[in-house]
Coordinates of C-alpha atoms in Angstrom, one line a residue:
Chain A
M1 CA 26.4 -36.0 25.1
I2 CA 26.1 -34.0 28.3
I3 CA 25.1 -30.3 28.5
N4 CA 25.5 -28.6 31.9
G5 CA 25.3 -32.0 33.5
V6 CA 22.1 -33.0 31.6
H7 CA 22.4 -36.2 29.6
I8 CA 21.1 -35.9 26.0
D9 CA 19.8 -39.3 24.8
D10 CA 21.0 -40.7 21.5
T11 CA 17.5 -40.8 20.2
F12 CA 15.2 -38.9 17.9
A13 CA 11.8 -37.3 17.7
E14 CA 9.6 -38.6 14.9
A15 CA 7.4 -36.1 13.1
F16 CA 4.8 -36.2 10.4
N17 CA 3.7 -34.3 7.3
M18 CA 0.9 -32.0 8.1
R19 CA -1.0 -29.1 6.5
G20 CA -0.5 -25.7 8.2
T21 CA -2.0 -22.2 7.9
R22 CA -1.5 -18.9 9.6
V23 CA -4.2 -16.3 10.4
I24 CA -3.6 -12.8 11.6
I25 CA -6.2 -11.6 14.1
T26 CA -6.5 -7.9 14.9
A27 CA -8.7 -6.1 17.4
Q28 CA -9.1 -2.8 19.1
N29 CA -6.2 -3.7 21.5
H30 CA -4.0 -6.6 22.3
K31 CA -6.2 -7.7 25.1
W32 CA -9.1 -8.5 22.7
A33 CA -6.8 -9.8 20.0
H34 CA -5.4 -12.3 22.6
I35 CA -8.9 -13.2 23.7
A36 CA -10.0 -14.0 20.2
A37 CA -6.8 -15.9 19.4
A38 CA -7.0 -17.9 22.6
T39 CA -10.6 -18.8 21.9
M40 CA -9.8 -19.8 18.3
T41 CA -6.9 -22.0 19.4
G42 CA -8.7 -23.4 22.4
F43 CA -9.3 -27.2 22.5
A44 CA -6.7 -27.7 19.8
T45 CA -4.0 -29.6 21.5
S46 CA -3.9 -32.8 19.5
V47 CA -5.3 -33.9 16.1
I48 CA -6.3 -37.1 17.8
A49 CA -9.6 -35.6 19.1
C50 CA -9.5 -31.9 18.3
G51 CA -9.1 -32.1 14.6
V52 CA -6.4 -29.5 14.6
E53 CA -3.4 -28.5 16.6
A54 CA -3.3 -24.7 17.0
G55 CA -1.6 -22.0 19.0
I56 CA -0.5 -18.4 19.2
E57 CA 2.6 -17.8 17.3
R58 CA 3.3 -14.3 18.4
E59 CA 1.9 -10.9 19.2
M60 CA 2.1 -8.3 16.4
D61 CA 2.5 -4.6 16.6
A62 CA -0.1 -2.3 15.0
S63 CA 2.6 -1.4 12.4
E64 CA 2.9 -5.0 11.2
T65 CA -0.8 -5.8 10.7
P66 CA -2.8 -5.2 7.5
D67 CA -5.3 -2.9 9.1
G68 CA -2.9 -1.1 11.4
R69 CA -4.4 -2.4 14.6
P70 CA -2.8 -4.5 17.4
G71 CA -2.8 -8.2 16.4
V72 CA -1.9 -11.8 17.1
S73 CA -0.8 -14.4 14.6
I74 CA -1.9 -17.9 15.1
L75 CA -0.9 -21.1 13.4
M76 CA -3.1 -24.1 12.8
F77 CA -2.1 -27.6 11.7
A78 CA -4.1 -30.7 10.6
M79 CA -3.2 -34.1 9.1
G80 CA -5.1 -33.3 5.9
S81 CA -6.3 -30.2 4.0
A82 CA -10.0 -31.1 4.3
V83 CA -9.9 -31.2 8.1
L84 CA -7.9 -28.0 8.2
M85 CA -10.3 -26.1 6.0
K86 CA -13.3 -27.3 7.9
Q87 CA -11.8 -26.5 11.3
L88 CA -10.6 -23.1 10.1
E89 CA -14.1 -22.2 8.9
T90 CA -15.9 -23.4 12.1
R91 CA -13.4 -21.7 14.4
M92 CA -13.5 -18.5 12.4
G93 CA -17.3 -18.5 12.6
Q94 CA -17.6 -19.3 16.3
C95 CA -14.6 -17.6 17.7
I96 CA -13.6 -14.7 15.6
L97 CA -16.8 -13.6 14.0
T98 CA -18.3 -13.6 17.5
C99 CA -15.5 -11.7 19.3
P100 CA -15.9 -8.0 19.7
T101 CA -13.8 -5.7 17.4
T102 CA -11.8 -8.4 15.7
A103 CA -10.8 -8.7 12.1
A104 CA -9.0 -11.6 10.4
F105 CA -6.4 -11.6 7.6
S106 CA -4.3 -14.0 5.6
G107 CA -1.0 -14.9 7.3
I108 CA 0.6 -16.7 4.4
D109 CA 0.9 -15.3 0.9
G110 CA 3.2 -16.1 -1.9
D111 CA 4.0 -18.6 -4.6
P112 CA 0.8 -20.4 -5.7
E113 CA 2.9 -23.5 -6.4
T114 CA 3.6 -24.0 -2.7
V115 CA 0.8 -22.0 -1.1
T116 CA -2.8 -23.2 -1.6
R117 CA -5.5 -20.6 -1.0
I118 CA -8.2 -21.8 1.4
N119 CA -11.3 -20.1 2.6
L120 CA -11.0 -17.7 5.5
G121 CA -14.0 -15.5 5.4
K122 CA -15.3 -16.6 2.1
N123 CA -18.4 -18.4 3.4
L124 CA -18.7 -16.4 6.7
R125 CA -19.9 -13.5 4.5
F126 CA -23.3 -15.2 4.2
F127 CA -23.9 -14.3 7.8
G128 CA -24.4 -10.8 6.4
D129 CA -27.7 -12.0 4.9
G130 CA -27.3 -9.9 1.8
F131 CA -25.9 -6.8 3.6
Q132 CA -22.3 -8.1 3.2
T133 CA -20.1 -6.2 0.9
S134 CA -16.7 -7.0 -0.6
K135 CA -13.8 -4.8 -1.4
L136 CA -10.8 -5.5 -3.5
F137 CA -7.5 -3.9 -2.4
N138 CA -4.2 -4.6 -4.2
G139 CA -5.6 -7.8 -5.7
K140 CA -6.9 -9.2 -2.3
R141 CA -10.6 -9.5 -1.7
Y142 CA -12.0 -8.6 1.7
W143 CA -15.5 -9.1 3.1
R144 CA -17.3 -6.7 5.4
V145 CA -20.1 -8.3 7.4
P146 CA -22.4 -6.0 9.4
V147 CA -22.5 -7.2 13.0
M148 CA -23.9 -5.6 16.2
D149 CA -20.7 -4.0 17.3
G150 CA -20.0 -2.5 13.9
E151 CA -18.5 -4.3 11.0
F152 CA -16.6 -7.7 10.9
L153 CA -13.8 -7.4 8.4
T154 CA -12.1 -10.5 7.0
E155 CA -9.9 -11.4 4.1
E156 CA -11.5 -13.9 1.7
T157 CA -8.7 -16.5 1.8
T158 CA -5.6 -17.4 3.6
G159 CA -2.6 -19.6 2.5
M160 CA -2.2 -23.3 3.4
V161 CA 1.3 -24.9 3.1
R162 CA 2.9 -28.3 3.7
A163 CA 4.1 -28.4 7.3
V164 CA 5.5 -30.6 9.9
G165 CA 3.9 -31.8 13.1
G166 CA 4.9 -33.9 16.1
G167 CA 8.4 -32.6 16.8
N168 CA 9.1 -33.2 20.5
F169 CA 11.4 -33.7 23.4
L170 CA 11.1 -35.0 27.0
I171 CA 12.5 -33.4 30.1
L172 CA 13.3 -35.9 32.9
A173 CA 13.8 -34.3 36.3
T174 CA 14.2 -35.3 40.0
S175 CA 10.9 -33.5 40.9
Q176 CA 7.7 -32.4 39.3
T177 CA 8.4 -28.7 40.3
Q178 CA 11.8 -28.9 38.6
A179 CA 10.4 -30.6 35.5
L180 CA 7.8 -27.9 35.1
A181 CA 10.2 -25.1 35.7
A182 CA 12.5 -26.4 32.9
C183 CA 9.5 -26.8 30.6
E184 CA 8.4 -23.2 31.3
A185 CA 11.9 -22.0 30.5
A186 CA 12.0 -24.1 27.3
V187 CA 8.6 -22.9 26.1
E188 CA 9.5 -19.3 26.8
A189 CA 12.6 -19.6 24.7
M190 CA 10.8 -21.5 21.9
R191 CA 8.0 -18.8 21.7
Q192 CA 10.7 -16.5 20.3
I193 CA 11.1 -18.7 17.3
P194 CA 8.9 -17.9 14.3
N195 CA 6.8 -20.4 12.4
V196 CA 6.3 -22.8 15.3
I197 CA 3.7 -23.5 18.0
M198 CA 3.6 -25.7 21.1
P199 CA -0.1 -26.8 21.0
F200 CA -0.5 -28.3 24.4
P201 CA -1.6 -26.5 27.6
G202 CA 1.1 -23.9 28.2
G203 CA 3.1 -25.7 25.6
V204 CA 3.7 -28.7 27.9
V205 CA 2.1 -32.2 27.9
R206 CA 2.4 -34.6 30.8
S207 CA 0.5 -37.5 29.4
G208 CA 2.8 -38.8 26.7
S209 CA 1.5 -41.9 25.0
K210 CA 2.7 -45.1 23.5
V211 CA 1.0 -46.8 20.5
G212 CA -1.6 -49.4 21.5
S213 CA -3.2 -50.6 24.7
K214 CA -4.3 -53.7 26.5
Y215 CA -7.8 -52.5 25.7
K216 CA -8.7 -53.4 22.2
T217 CA -10.6 -50.1 21.5
L218 CA -7.8 -47.8 22.4
I219 CA -5.2 -47.0 19.8
A220 CA -2.9 -45.2 22.3
S221 CA -2.4 -45.3 26.1
T222 CA -0.1 -44.0 28.8
N223 CA 3.6 -44.3 28.1
D224 CA 4.3 -46.5 31.1
A225 CA 8.0 -46.7 30.4
F226 CA 8.2 -43.0 31.3
C227 CA 5.7 -43.0 34.3
P228 CA 7.8 -42.5 37.4
T229 CA 5.2 -44.1 39.7
L230 CA 5.6 -47.4 37.8
K231 CA 9.4 -47.6 38.0
G232 CA 9.4 -50.8 39.9
I233 CA 6.5 -52.7 38.2
T234 CA 6.9 -52.1 34.5
R235 CA 9.7 -52.2 31.9
T236 CA 10.8 -48.7 32.8
D237 CA 13.0 -46.3 30.9
L238 CA 13.7 -44.2 34.0
S239 CA 16.6 -44.3 36.4
P240 CA 15.8 -44.3 40.1
E241 CA 16.3 -40.6 40.7
I242 CA 13.7 -39.5 38.1
E243 CA 10.5 -38.4 39.6
S244 CA 8.8 -36.5 36.8
V245 CA 8.8 -36.4 33.0
M246 CA 7.2 -33.8 30.8
E247 CA 7.1 -33.4 27.1
I248 CA 7.0 -30.5 24.7
V249 CA 5.4 -31.0 21.3
I250 CA 6.2 -28.7 18.4
D251 CA 4.4 -28.1 15.1
G252 CA 6.1 -25.9 12.5
L253 CA 5.8 -24.7 9.0
S254 CA 9.0 -26.5 8.0
D255 CA 11.4 -29.1 9.5
A256 CA 14.1 -26.4 9.8
D257 CA 11.8 -24.4 12.0
I258 CA 11.2 -27.4 14.3
R259 CA 14.9 -28.0 14.5
K260 CA 15.5 -24.4 15.5
A261 CA 12.8 -24.5 18.2
T262 CA 14.0 -27.9 19.5
R263 CA 17.5 -26.5 19.9
S264 CA 16.5 -23.4 21.7
G265 CA 14.1 -25.3 24.0
I266 CA 16.6 -27.9 25.0
A267 CA 19.3 -25.3 25.5
A268 CA 16.9 -23.3 27.8
A269 CA 16.0 -26.4 29.8
C270 CA 19.6 -27.4 30.2
E271 CA 20.5 -24.0 31.6
L272 CA 18.8 -25.1 34.8
G273 CA 21.3 -28.0 34.7
A274 CA 21.8 -31.1 36.8
S275 CA 22.0 -28.9 39.9
G276 CA 18.4 -27.7 39.0
G277 CA 17.2 -31.3 39.0
I278 CA 17.2 -31.7 35.2
K279 CA 18.9 -35.0 34.6
R280 CA 18.0 -36.2 31.1
I281 CA 16.5 -35.0 27.7
S282 CA 14.9 -37.7 25.6
A283 CA 12.4 -37.8 22.7
G284 CA 9.4 -39.8 21.6
N285 CA 9.3 -41.9 18.5
Y286 CA 7.7 -45.0 17.0
G287 CA 10.9 -46.7 15.9
G288 CA 11.2 -44.5 12.9
K289 CA 8.7 -46.4 10.8
L290 CA 5.7 -44.1 10.9
G291 CA 6.9 -40.5 10.5
Q292 CA 8.4 -38.8 7.5
F293 CA 10.8 -36.7 9.7
Q294 CA 13.4 -37.6 12.3
F295 CA 14.9 -35.0 14.6
H296 CA 18.0 -36.5 16.2
L297 CA 18.6 -34.7 19.5
R298 CA 22.4 -35.0 19.5
E299 CA 22.7 -33.8 15.9
I300 CA 20.5 -30.8 16.7
M301 CA 22.4 -29.9 19.8
S302 CA 25.9 -30.4 18.3
Chain B
M1 CA 15.7 4.3 -27.2
S2 CA 13.6 7.4 -26.8
A3 CA 9.9 7.8 -26.4
L4 CA 7.9 7.5 -29.5
A5 CA 6.6 11.1 -29.8
F6 CA 3.6 12.3 -31.8
T7 CA 3.4 16.1 -32.0
L8 CA 0.2 17.4 -33.5
K9 CA 1.1 19.5 -36.6
I10 CA -2.3 20.3 -38.1
K11 CA -5.6 21.8 -36.8
P12 CA -7.9 18.8 -37.4
V13 CA -11.3 19.9 -38.9
Q14 CA -12.9 16.6 -37.9
R15 CA -12.2 14.5 -34.8
V16 CA -9.3 12.1 -35.1
D17 CA -9.6 8.5 -33.9
C18 CA -6.2 7.8 -32.3
S19 CA -7.0 4.3 -31.1
P20 CA -4.3 2.7 -33.5
L21 CA -1.6 4.6 -31.7
T22 CA -1.1 2.5 -28.6
P23 CA 1.9 0.5 -27.3
D24 CA 0.1 -2.7 -28.1
L25 CA -0.7 -1.9 -31.8
L26 CA 2.6 -0.2 -32.6
A27 CA 4.9 -2.8 -31.0
G28 CA 7.6 -4.0 -33.4
K29 CA 6.5 -1.7 -36.2
S30 CA 9.1 0.3 -38.2
A31 CA 9.1 4.0 -38.4
K32 CA 7.7 3.8 -41.9
D33 CA 4.8 1.6 -40.9
I34 CA 4.0 3.8 -37.9
A35 CA 4.0 6.9 -40.2
A36 CA 1.6 5.0 -42.6
T37 CA -0.9 4.1 -39.8
L38 CA -4.3 5.1 -40.9
L39 CA -6.4 7.2 -38.6
Q40 CA -10.1 7.7 -39.1
S41 CA -11.2 11.4 -39.2
G42 CA -14.7 12.0 -40.2
R43 CA -15.2 10.4 -43.6
Q44 CA -11.5 10.5 -44.3
Q45 CA -8.6 8.3 -43.4
L46 CA -5.5 10.2 -42.6
Q47 CA -2.0 8.9 -42.4
A48 CA -0.4 9.4 -39.0
D49 CA 2.4 11.5 -40.5
Q50 CA -0.2 13.8 -42.1
V51 CA -1.5 14.6 -38.6
F52 CA 1.6 14.3 -36.4
D53 CA 5.4 15.0 -36.5
I54 CA 6.7 11.6 -35.4
S55 CA 10.0 11.0 -33.7
G56 CA 11.5 8.5 -31.3
N57 CA 11.3 4.7 -31.5
D58 CA 10.2 3.3 -28.1
S59 CA 6.7 2.2 -28.8
S60 CA 6.1 1.0 -25.2
N61 CA 6.5 4.6 -24.2
I62 CA 4.3 6.9 -26.3
E63 CA 4.0 10.7 -26.0
F64 CA 1.5 13.0 -27.6
S65 CA 2.4 16.7 -27.6
N66 CA 0.5 19.9 -28.7
S67 CA -2.6 17.7 -28.4
N68 CA -6.1 19.2 -28.4
G69 CA -9.7 18.1 -27.8
K70 CA -10.2 16.7 -31.3
L71 CA -8.0 13.6 -30.5
D72 CA -10.4 10.8 -29.4
F73 CA -9.7 7.3 -28.2
I74 CA -6.2 7.9 -27.0
G75 CA -4.9 4.8 -25.2
A76 CA -8.0 2.8 -26.1
H77 CA -7.8 -0.9 -25.4
M78 CA -4.1 -0.6 -24.3
S79 CA -2.8 -3.5 -22.2
C80 CA 0.8 -2.5 -21.7
G81 CA 3.3 0.3 -21.7
S82 CA 2.7 4.0 -21.0
V83 CA 1.1 6.8 -22.9
T84 CA 1.7 10.5 -21.8
V85 CA -0.3 13.4 -23.4
H86 CA 0.7 17.0 -23.2
G87 CA -2.4 19.1 -23.9
D88 CA -6.1 18.4 -24.0
V89 CA -7.7 15.2 -25.3
G90 CA -11.0 14.4 -26.8
S91 CA -13.6 11.7 -25.8
Y92 CA -13.1 8.1 -24.9
L93 CA -9.7 8.5 -23.4
G94 CA -8.5 5.1 -22.2
L95 CA -11.6 3.3 -23.5
Q96 CA -11.6 -0.2 -22.2
M97 CA -8.0 0.1 -21.2
K98 CA -6.7 -3.1 -19.5
K99 CA -3.2 -2.4 -18.2
G100 CA -0.4 0.1 -18.3
S101 CA -0.4 3.8 -17.5
L102 CA -2.0 6.7 -19.2
T103 CA -1.3 10.3 -18.1
V104 CA -2.8 13.4 -19.5
H105 CA -1.4 16.8 -18.7
G106 CA -4.5 18.6 -19.7
N107 CA -8.3 18.2 -19.8
A108 CA -10.2 15.2 -21.1
D109 CA -13.6 15.2 -22.8
A110 CA -16.6 12.9 -22.1
Y111 CA -16.3 9.1 -21.5
A112 CA -12.8 9.0 -20.2
A113 CA -12.0 5.6 -18.7
C114 CA -15.2 4.2 -20.2
G115 CA -15.4 0.5 -19.6
M116 CA -11.8 0.5 -18.2
A117 CA -10.7 -2.8 -16.8
G118 CA -7.3 -2.1 -15.3
G119 CA -4.2 0.1 -15.2
L120 CA -3.8 3.6 -14.1
L121 CA -5.3 6.6 -15.8
H122 CA -4.3 10.0 -14.5
I123 CA -5.9 13.2 -15.8
L124 CA -4.1 16.2 -14.4
G125 CA -6.8 18.6 -15.7
N126 CA -10.5 18.3 -15.7
A127 CA -12.6 15.4 -17.0
G128 CA -15.9 15.5 -18.9
D129 CA -19.1 13.7 -18.4
F130 CA -19.5 10.0 -17.9
I131 CA -15.9 9.4 -16.7
G132 CA -15.6 5.7 -15.7
G133 CA -19.0 5.1 -17.3
A134 CA -20.2 2.5 -19.7
L135 CA -20.3 2.7 -23.5
P136 CA -23.8 3.8 -24.5
G137 CA -25.7 0.5 -24.7
D138 CA -23.4 -1.4 -22.4
R139 CA -24.7 -2.3 -19.0
K140 CA -21.5 -2.0 -17.0
G141 CA -19.1 0.8 -16.7
M142 CA -15.5 0.7 -15.5
R143 CA -14.7 -2.7 -14.1
G144 CA -11.2 -2.3 -12.7
G145 CA -8.1 -0.1 -12.5
T146 CA -7.5 3.3 -11.0
V147 CA -8.5 6.7 -12.3
I148 CA -7.2 9.9 -10.8
V149 CA -8.6 13.3 -11.8
T150 CA -6.7 16.2 -10.3
G151 CA -9.2 18.7 -11.5
N152 CA -13.0 18.5 -11.7
A153 CA -15.2 15.9 -13.3
G154 CA -18.4 16.4 -15.2
D155 CA -21.8 14.9 -14.7
R156 CA -22.5 11.2 -14.3
A157 CA -19.0 10.3 -13.1
G158 CA -18.8 6.6 -12.5
D159 CA -22.2 5.8 -14.1
Q160 CA -22.8 2.1 -13.9
M161 CA -19.3 1.6 -12.5
R162 CA -18.7 -2.1 -11.6
R163 CA -15.3 -2.2 -9.9
G164 CA -12.1 -0.2 -9.5
V165 CA -11.3 3.1 -8.0
L166 CA -12.2 6.6 -9.4
L167 CA -10.6 9.5 -7.4
I168 CA -11.6 13.0 -8.1
E169 CA -9.6 15.7 -6.3
G170 CA -11.8 18.6 -7.4
D171 CA -15.6 18.8 -7.8
A172 CA -17.9 16.4 -9.5
G173 CA -21.0 17.3 -11.4
E174 CA -24.6 16.1 -11.0
Y175 CA -25.6 12.4 -10.8
C176 CA -22.2 11.4 -9.6
A177 CA -22.1 7.6 -9.2
S178 CA -25.5 7.2 -10.8
R179 CA -26.5 3.6 -11.2
M180 CA -23.2 2.5 -9.6
I181 CA -23.0 -1.3 -9.3
A182 CA -19.8 -1.5 -7.1
G183 CA -16.4 -0.1 -6.7
T184 CA -15.1 3.1 -5.1
I185 CA -15.5 6.7 -6.0
G186 CA -13.9 9.5 -4.0
V187 CA -14.6 13.2 -4.5
M188 CA -12.6 15.7 -2.4
G189 CA -14.5 18.8 -3.7
K190 CA -18.2 19.5 -4.0
V191 CA -20.6 17.1 -5.7
G192 CA -23.7 18.2 -7.6
K193 CA -27.3 17.1 -7.1
Y194 CA -28.4 13.5 -6.9
V195 CA -25.1 11.8 -5.9
G196 CA -25.6 8.1 -5.8
F197 CA -28.8 8.2 -7.8
G198 CA -29.8 4.5 -8.4
M199 CA -26.6 3.1 -6.9
R200 CA -26.9 -0.6 -5.9
H201 CA -23.6 -1.3 -4.1
G202 CA -20.2 0.4 -3.9
T203 CA -18.6 3.1 -1.9
I204 CA -18.6 6.9 -2.4
L205 CA -16.1 8.9 -0.3
L206 CA -17.1 12.6 0.2
F207 CA -15.3 15.3 2.1
K208 CA -17.8 18.1 2.0
P209 CA -21.3 17.9 3.4
T210 CA -24.0 17.7 0.7
D211 CA -27.7 17.2 0.3
F212 CA -29.0 13.9 -0.7
H213 CA -32.2 12.9 -2.4
T214 CA -34.7 11.1 -0.2
T215 CA -33.8 7.5 -1.0
I216 CA -30.3 8.0 0.4
Q217 CA -30.7 7.6 4.2
D218 CA -28.5 8.4 7.2
C219 CA -26.9 5.4 8.9
G220 CA -25.0 7.4 11.6
H221 CA -21.4 8.0 12.5
H222 CA -19.0 5.0 12.5
T223 CA -15.3 4.1 12.8
L224 CA -14.7 1.6 10.0
P225 CA -11.4 -0.4 10.2
Y226 CA -11.6 -1.4 6.5
L227 CA -10.9 2.2 5.6
N228 CA -7.3 1.6 6.9
L229 CA -6.9 -1.0 4.2
M230 CA -8.3 1.3 1.6
F231 CA -6.1 4.2 2.6
K232 CA -3.1 1.9 2.5
S233 CA -3.9 0.8 -1.1
F234 CA -4.1 4.5 -2.0
T235 CA -0.6 5.4 -0.6
P236 CA 1.4 4.7 -3.8
L237 CA -0.9 6.9 -5.9
P238 CA 0.2 10.3 -7.2
S239 CA -2.8 12.0 -5.5
K240 CA -4.0 13.8 -2.5
F241 CA -5.9 10.6 -1.7
A242 CA -2.6 9.0 -0.8
H243 CA -2.5 11.0 2.5
L244 CA -5.9 10.0 4.0
S245 CA -5.8 8.6 7.5
Q246 CA -8.9 9.2 9.5
N247 CA -11.5 6.4 9.4
R248 CA -14.3 8.1 11.3
V249 CA -17.2 8.7 8.9
Q250 CA -20.9 9.5 8.7
K251 CA -22.4 6.8 6.6
F252 CA -25.4 7.2 4.3
G253 CA -26.9 4.1 2.7
G254 CA -28.8 3.8 -0.6
D255 CA -30.2 4.2 -3.1
L256 CA -33.2 2.6 -1.5
A257 CA -35.1 3.0 -4.8
S258 CA -32.6 0.5 -6.2
D259 CA -30.9 -2.4 -4.3
G260 CA -30.0 0.1 -1.6
K261 CA -26.7 -1.6 -0.5
G262 CA -24.4 1.2 -1.5
E263 CA -22.7 3.6 1.0
I264 CA -21.8 7.2 0.9
L265 CA -19.2 8.0 3.6
I266 CA -18.6 11.5 4.6
F267 CA -15.4 12.4 6.3
A268 CA -16.2 15.1 8.9

């Protein structure tokens, strides 16, 4: 398959079952909502060492948020519910409670059969040292914790659902500049898709990994088959003209969301075309044995 | 199906306990059974058809007409359906009501919404003392649901209230929100002396400046974002409270003689 001169590999991305949640952060203005959201989703690129993968899903108008202030919605994913709950609580406590003017609300409500309620501000209330008060509006409990800038308002719980993490594709280009330009275009397009985040810096990861290493203690190491500087000395997967490879990783609330995001991302990257230095689109997998989901690039793009 | 209508046809000498006439207790009963329902009145038991002209058959939608202040316990313990009253009602309107809606086009006497747990109670006239309070001897008053009083309320409105919303569009008497445990009380008109006397938690919304007793203390002017959520929850209500929007308030805290965590918010 070739789109605008870009070769789409006959391969697939392998993705995993995860647990995901959404939190709506509001503040006095978008500037501070973004600061809070960026802080909360900082150091959350990969579950390998960060515990969670998190990112900003989108900006929300004042008319869309529960308290009628400008907001940002964030998504957070982890391999298990216990880690997700723990990370949500610590990040809420250190990043949202501390951030001026912010409030936090549940981003997922609905059917209790598919949505599990997990603590959002339920335990943060104890920071109020007895001065905290709760209010119940339309069946939802909110906590008001007195803080030095006024009052920190948070919903008691948010919803956790089964989600999918690890969707990905690789962009292979004839220069680093061109690879990055294609990634930027792809991420920009993918940010318009709801229910997904690209957790790596700017949505892009340059250090794709393979399973295992020559060092016994490492479970993952650099994906040498895709390292352009090793073309001559390792079993490479790159043709001679490829000089740079970058990857975009996608976490989403469902496999359909990831499919949609993958399609729009690859389409945006391919718009730069072979003339823009984009030669090939590939994907990362583990032979299909580890993950519960497979995203076949050609099937998605057809 | 038309609403099951009870039209008062006698002038009761004693008060009449109307608690058997709720959607819950009349569900599935024949017209004959409904007519034979016994109502306590003083030392006597009266049959429903001795007191009321009865028509209609939809027991989930009950109407009282020509009602007066002798009819007590209307809508008591109801957990479904709707009850509408044209005229005044006696005491204990909506006693421990759990769900459904109860509307009174007239005045209510003391202890309306007493121990109420849920549903919507709307009094379009005035309410007596202890609205939203606790049954004498109980330690908790209203613990859920919404009460709207379009007119004025008597003394001790929301006494020992535990949860829920009590909105008074007119004035409230003395000791409003006395011993309040939690919940929300709004008064658009004037309040009498000793508002929030002995309150431990909870919120009182006031729209006219008033004097407080000494253990209610000023906490200054604030903009509280949580009020936006509260106003939003009021918007479906058939009340002037549905149109609130400004969240700038002067906060008073107290009652410091009790737990002292309650708040009285005054909208300037």
